């Protein structure tokens, strides 16, 4: 599980882009409501910008306390012709979101999806191992609530 978590967090090193710098500045200064509005406007005007969706999801998750909004944005990225990097990042963030919110039902599905989609990769092996651990906990009755 630690290897997988390390991999997930290491994927978060997205380089800043000039078109998002004003929005990132709002986040850095603690103006989360304004940042959300700015990102929402940007995404509406630039529907193909998955990086903005990922950054907006992070604001919802980390600062607005709205994991459902973050989840919807991560899922939107996957439906919006993402690059491979964007897709992997969205999947990693969904896995981490489900872990932190205790959504074991969705976590199991997402881990299985990741392990299958990226079979043979280090991340897929880590996802498969975490899935085995969760299933073992479920069988022993020590798993948390759904």
PDB file of C-alpha atoms in Angstrom:
ATOM      1  CA  UNK A   1       0.000   0.000   0.000  1.00  0.00           C
ATOM      2  CA  UNK A   2       2.857   2.389   0.776  1.00  0.00           C
ATOM      3  CA  UNK A   3       4.450   1.830  -2.633  1.00  0.00           C
ATOM      4  CA  UNK A   4       1.155   2.591  -4.293  1.00  0.00           C
ATOM      5  CA  UNK A   5       0.598   5.749  -2.228  1.00  0.00           C
ATOM      6  CA  UNK A   6       4.114   6.927  -3.028  1.00  0.00           C
ATOM      7  CA  UNK A   7       3.468   6.386  -6.710  1.00  0.00           C
ATOM      8  CA  UNK A   8       0.183   8.302  -6.506  1.00  0.00           C
ATOM      9  CA  UNK A   9       1.700  11.330  -4.839  1.00  0.00           C
ATOM     10  CA  UNK A  10       4.721  11.345  -7.136  1.00  0.00           C
ATOM     11  CA  UNK A  11       2.330  11.735 -10.075  1.00  0.00           C
ATOM     12  CA  UNK A  12       1.203  15.100  -8.736  1.00  0.00           C
ATOM     13  CA  UNK A  13       4.162  17.053 -10.091  1.00  0.00           C
ATOM     14  CA  UNK A  14       2.284  18.771 -12.877  1.00  0.00           C
ATOM     15  CA  UNK A  15       4.256  21.681 -14.320  1.00  0.00           C
ATOM     16  CA  UNK A  16       2.572  25.085 -14.036  1.00  0.00           C
ATOM     17  CA  UNK A  17       1.155  26.420 -17.250  1.00  0.00           C
ATOM     18  CA  UNK A  18       0.891  30.137 -18.061  1.00  0.00           C
ATOM     19  CA  UNK A  19      -2.831  29.945 -18.813  1.00  0.00           C
ATOM     20  CA  UNK A  20      -3.495  28.675 -15.287  1.00  0.00           C
ATOM     21  CA  UNK A  21      -1.057  30.875 -13.375  1.00  0.00           C
ATOM     22  CA  UNK A  22      -3.693  33.418 -12.282  1.00  0.00           C
ATOM     23  CA  UNK A  23      -5.891  30.602 -10.977  1.00  0.00           C
ATOM     24  CA  UNK A  24      -2.958  28.953  -9.216  1.00  0.00           C
ATOM     25  CA  UNK A  25      -2.115  32.295  -7.649  1.00  0.00           C
ATOM     26  CA  UNK A  26      -5.624  32.502  -6.194  1.00  0.00           C
ATOM     27  CA  UNK A  27      -5.205  29.032  -4.686  1.00  0.00           C
ATOM     28  CA  UNK A  28      -1.771  29.880  -3.292  1.00  0.00           C
ATOM     29  CA  UNK A  29      -3.205  32.996  -1.623  1.00  0.00           C
ATOM     30  CA  UNK A  30      -6.123  31.081  -0.132  1.00  0.00           C
ATOM     31  CA  UNK A  31      -8.872  32.512  -2.355  1.00  0.00           C
ATOM     32  CA  UNK A  32     -10.438  29.122  -3.015  1.00  0.00           C
ATOM     33  CA  UNK A  33     -13.934  30.290  -3.969  1.00  0.00           C
ATOM     34  CA  UNK A  34     -12.466  32.703  -6.501  1.00  0.00           C
ATOM     35  CA  UNK A  35     -10.092  30.038  -7.821  1.00  0.00           C
ATOM     36  CA  UNK A  36     -12.962  27.605  -8.301  1.00  0.00           C
ATOM     37  CA  UNK A  37     -14.937  30.245 -10.203  1.00  0.00           C
ATOM     38  CA  UNK A  38     -11.908  31.098 -12.360  1.00  0.00           C
ATOM     39  CA  UNK A  39     -11.192  27.452 -13.168  1.00  0.00           C
ATOM     40  CA  UNK A  40     -14.880  26.798 -13.900  1.00  0.00           C
ATOM     41  CA  UNK A  41     -14.959  29.720 -16.334  1.00  0.00           C
ATOM     42  CA  UNK A  42     -11.733  28.539 -17.942  1.00  0.00           C
ATOM     43  CA  UNK A  43     -13.034  24.970 -18.369  1.00  0.00           C
ATOM     44  CA  UNK A  44     -16.303  26.280 -19.857  1.00  0.00           C
ATOM     45  CA  UNK A  45     -14.322  28.343 -22.375  1.00  0.00           C
ATOM     46  CA  UNK A  46     -11.718  25.596 -22.978  1.00  0.00           C
ATOM     47  CA  UNK A  47     -13.572  22.264 -22.721  1.00  0.00           C
ATOM     48  CA  UNK A  48     -10.566  20.247 -23.948  1.00  0.00           C
ATOM     49  CA  UNK A  49      -8.325  21.492 -21.101  1.00  0.00           C
ATOM     50  CA  UNK A  50      -8.075  18.423 -18.896  1.00  0.00           C
ATOM     51  CA  UNK A  51      -5.181  19.881 -16.922  1.00  0.00           C
ATOM     52  CA  UNK A  52      -7.473  22.673 -15.705  1.00  0.00           C
ATOM     53  CA  UNK A  53     -10.034  20.031 -14.681  1.00  0.00           C
ATOM     54  CA  UNK A  54      -7.371  18.172 -12.703  1.00  0.00           C
ATOM     55  CA  UNK A  55      -6.291  21.353 -10.949  1.00  0.00           C
ATOM     56  CA  UNK A  56      -9.897  22.319 -10.222  1.00  0.00           C
ATOM     57  CA  UNK A  57     -10.552  18.863  -8.792  1.00  0.00           C
ATOM     58  CA  UNK A  58      -7.556  19.313  -6.490  1.00  0.00           C
ATOM     59  CA  UNK A  59      -9.002  22.598  -5.196  1.00  0.00           C
ATOM     60  CA  UNK A  60     -12.333  20.928  -4.498  1.00  0.00           C
ATOM     61  CA  UNK A  61     -10.637  17.991  -2.795  1.00  0.00           C
ATOM     62  CA  UNK A  62      -7.965  19.821  -0.827  1.00  0.00           C
ATOM     63  CA  UNK A  63      -9.548  23.174   0.005  1.00  0.00           C
ATOM     64  CA  UNK A  64     -13.304  23.143  -0.546  1.00  0.00           C
ATOM     65  CA  UNK A  65     -13.988  19.831   1.181  1.00  0.00           C
ATOM     66  CA  UNK A  66     -16.057  18.619  -1.758  1.00  0.00           C
ATOM     67  CA  UNK A  67     -14.861  15.133  -2.715  1.00  0.00           C
ATOM     68  CA  UNK A  68     -17.930  14.521  -4.905  1.00  0.00           C
ATOM     69  CA  UNK A  69     -17.115  17.523  -7.112  1.00  0.00           C
ATOM     70  CA  UNK A  70     -13.498  16.334  -7.305  1.00  0.00           C
ATOM     71  CA  UNK A  71     -14.639  12.834  -8.250  1.00  0.00           C
ATOM     72  CA  UNK A  72     -16.872  14.146 -11.037  1.00  0.00           C
ATOM     73  CA  UNK A  73     -14.003  16.179 -12.483  1.00  0.00           C
ATOM     74  CA  UNK A  74     -11.586  13.244 -12.384  1.00  0.00           C
ATOM     75  CA  UNK A  75     -14.188  11.140 -14.200  1.00  0.00           C
ATOM     76  CA  UNK A  76     -14.759  13.948 -16.737  1.00  0.00           C
ATOM     77  CA  UNK A  77     -11.051  13.912 -17.549  1.00  0.00           C
ATOM     78  CA  UNK A  78     -11.232  10.231 -18.429  1.00  0.00           C
ATOM     79  CA  UNK A  79     -14.227  10.820 -20.719  1.00  0.00           C
ATOM     80  CA  UNK A  80     -12.649  13.866 -22.394  1.00  0.00           C
ATOM     81  CA  UNK A  81      -9.955  12.306 -24.623  1.00  0.00           C
ATOM     82  CA  UNK A  82      -7.144  12.600 -22.090  1.00  0.00           C
ATOM     83  CA  UNK A  83      -3.486  12.176 -22.808  1.00  0.00           C
ATOM     84  CA  UNK A  84      -2.043   9.032 -21.258  1.00  0.00           C
ATOM     85  CA  UNK A  85      -0.500  11.116 -18.469  1.00  0.00           C
ATOM     86  CA  UNK A  86      -3.826  12.844 -17.728  1.00  0.00           C
ATOM     87  CA  UNK A  87      -5.654   9.523 -17.677  1.00  0.00           C
ATOM     88  CA  UNK A  88      -3.143   7.893 -15.337  1.00  0.00           C
ATOM     89  CA  UNK A  89      -3.169  10.927 -13.077  1.00  0.00           C
ATOM     90  CA  UNK A  90      -6.989  11.026 -12.936  1.00  0.00           C
ATOM     91  CA  UNK A  91      -7.083   7.309 -12.129  1.00  0.00           C
ATOM     92  CA  UNK A  92      -4.463   7.703  -9.393  1.00  0.00           C
ATOM     93  CA  UNK A  93      -6.350  10.611  -7.892  1.00  0.00           C
ATOM     94  CA  UNK A  94      -9.623   8.661  -7.948  1.00  0.00           C
ATOM     95  CA  UNK A  95      -7.916   5.802  -6.119  1.00  0.00           C
ATOM     96  CA  UNK A  96      -6.519   8.164  -3.506  1.00  0.00           C
ATOM     97  CA  UNK A  97      -9.867   9.962  -3.180  1.00  0.00           C
ATOM     98  CA  UNK A  98     -11.695   6.683  -2.603  1.00  0.00           C
ATOM     99  CA  UNK A  99      -9.091   5.627  -0.041  1.00  0.00           C
ATOM    100  CA  UNK A 100      -9.327   8.846   1.950  1.00  0.00           C
ATOM    101  CA  UNK A 101     -13.124   8.994   1.838  1.00  0.00           C
ATOM    102  CA  UNK A 102     -13.547   5.328   2.751  1.00  0.00           C
ATOM    103  CA  UNK A 103     -15.335   4.414  -0.483  1.00  0.00           C
ATOM    104  CA  UNK A 104     -14.102   0.825  -0.515  1.00  0.00           C
ATOM    105  CA  UNK A 105     -16.702  -0.205  -3.092  1.00  0.00           C
ATOM    106  CA  UNK A 106     -15.415   2.283  -5.626  1.00  0.00           C
ATOM    107  CA  UNK A 107     -11.824   1.764  -4.526  1.00  0.00           C
ATOM    108  CA  UNK A 108     -12.015  -1.937  -5.382  1.00  0.00           C
ATOM    109  CA  UNK A 109     -13.455  -1.162  -8.823  1.00  0.00           C
ATOM    110  CA  UNK A 110     -10.870   1.525  -9.560  1.00  0.00           C
ATOM    111  CA  UNK A 111      -7.941  -0.611  -8.400  1.00  0.00           C
ATOM    112  CA  UNK A 112      -9.113  -3.511 -10.574  1.00  0.00           C
ATOM    113  CA  UNK A 113      -9.528  -1.168 -13.531  1.00  0.00           C
ATOM    114  CA  UNK A 114      -6.054   0.297 -13.033  1.00  0.00           C
ATOM    115  CA  UNK A 115      -4.410  -3.107 -12.607  1.00  0.00           C
ATOM    116  CA  UNK A 116      -6.049  -4.354 -15.796  1.00  0.00           C
ATOM    117  CA  UNK A 117      -5.553  -1.202 -17.898  1.00  0.00           C
ATOM    118  CA  UNK A 118      -1.851  -0.804 -17.085  1.00  0.00           C
ATOM    119  CA  UNK A 119      -1.015  -4.510 -16.716  1.00  0.00           C
ATOM    120  CA  UNK A 120       2.703  -5.141 -16.437  1.00  0.00           C
ATOM    121  CA  UNK A 121       3.559  -1.699 -15.059  1.00  0.00           C
ATOM    122  CA  UNK A 122       4.829  -1.020 -11.555  1.00  0.00           C
ATOM    123  CA  UNK A 123       1.643   0.932 -10.813  1.00  0.00           C
ATOM    124  CA  UNK A 124      -0.556  -1.950 -11.964  1.00  0.00           C
ATOM    125  CA  UNK A 125       1.326  -4.346  -9.719  1.00  0.00           C
ATOM    126  CA  UNK A 126       0.915  -1.953  -6.765  1.00  0.00           C
ATOM    127  CA  UNK A 127      -2.808  -1.588  -7.515  1.00  0.00           C
ATOM    128  CA  UNK A 128      -3.239  -5.359  -7.725  1.00  0.00           C
ATOM    129  CA  UNK A 129      -1.411  -5.822  -4.410  1.00  0.00           C
ATOM    130  CA  UNK A 130      -3.560  -3.208  -2.667  1.00  0.00           C
ATOM    131  CA  UNK A 131      -6.675  -4.833  -4.120  1.00  0.00           C
ATOM    132  CA  UNK A 132      -5.548  -8.219  -2.737  1.00  0.00           C
ATOM    133  CA  UNK A 133      -5.028  -6.633   0.701  1.00  0.00           C
ATOM    134  CA  UNK A 134      -8.490  -5.063   0.647  1.00  0.00           C
ATOM    135  CA  UNK A 135     -10.129  -8.314  -0.434  1.00  0.00           C
ATOM    136  CA  UNK A 136      -8.306 -10.172   2.354  1.00  0.00           C
ATOM    137  CA  UNK A 137      -9.540  -7.587   4.877  1.00  0.00           C
ATOM    138  CA  UNK A 138     -13.067  -7.945   3.506  1.00  0.00           C
ATOM    139  CA  UNK A 139     -12.921 -11.746   3.875  1.00  0.00           C
ATOM    140  CA  UNK A 140     -11.610 -11.503   7.440  1.00  0.00           C
ATOM    141  CA  UNK A 141     -14.300  -8.994   8.346  1.00  0.00           C
ATOM    142  CA  UNK A 142     -11.820  -6.274   9.306  1.00  0.00           C
ATOM    143  CA  UNK A 143     -12.610  -4.033   6.338  1.00  0.00           C
ATOM    144  CA  UNK A 144     -14.096  -0.618   6.997  1.00  0.00           C
ATOM    145  CA  UNK A 145     -17.583   0.502   6.053  1.00  0.00           C
ATOM    146  CA  UNK A 146     -18.458   0.863   2.404  1.00  0.00           C
TER     147      UNK A 146
END
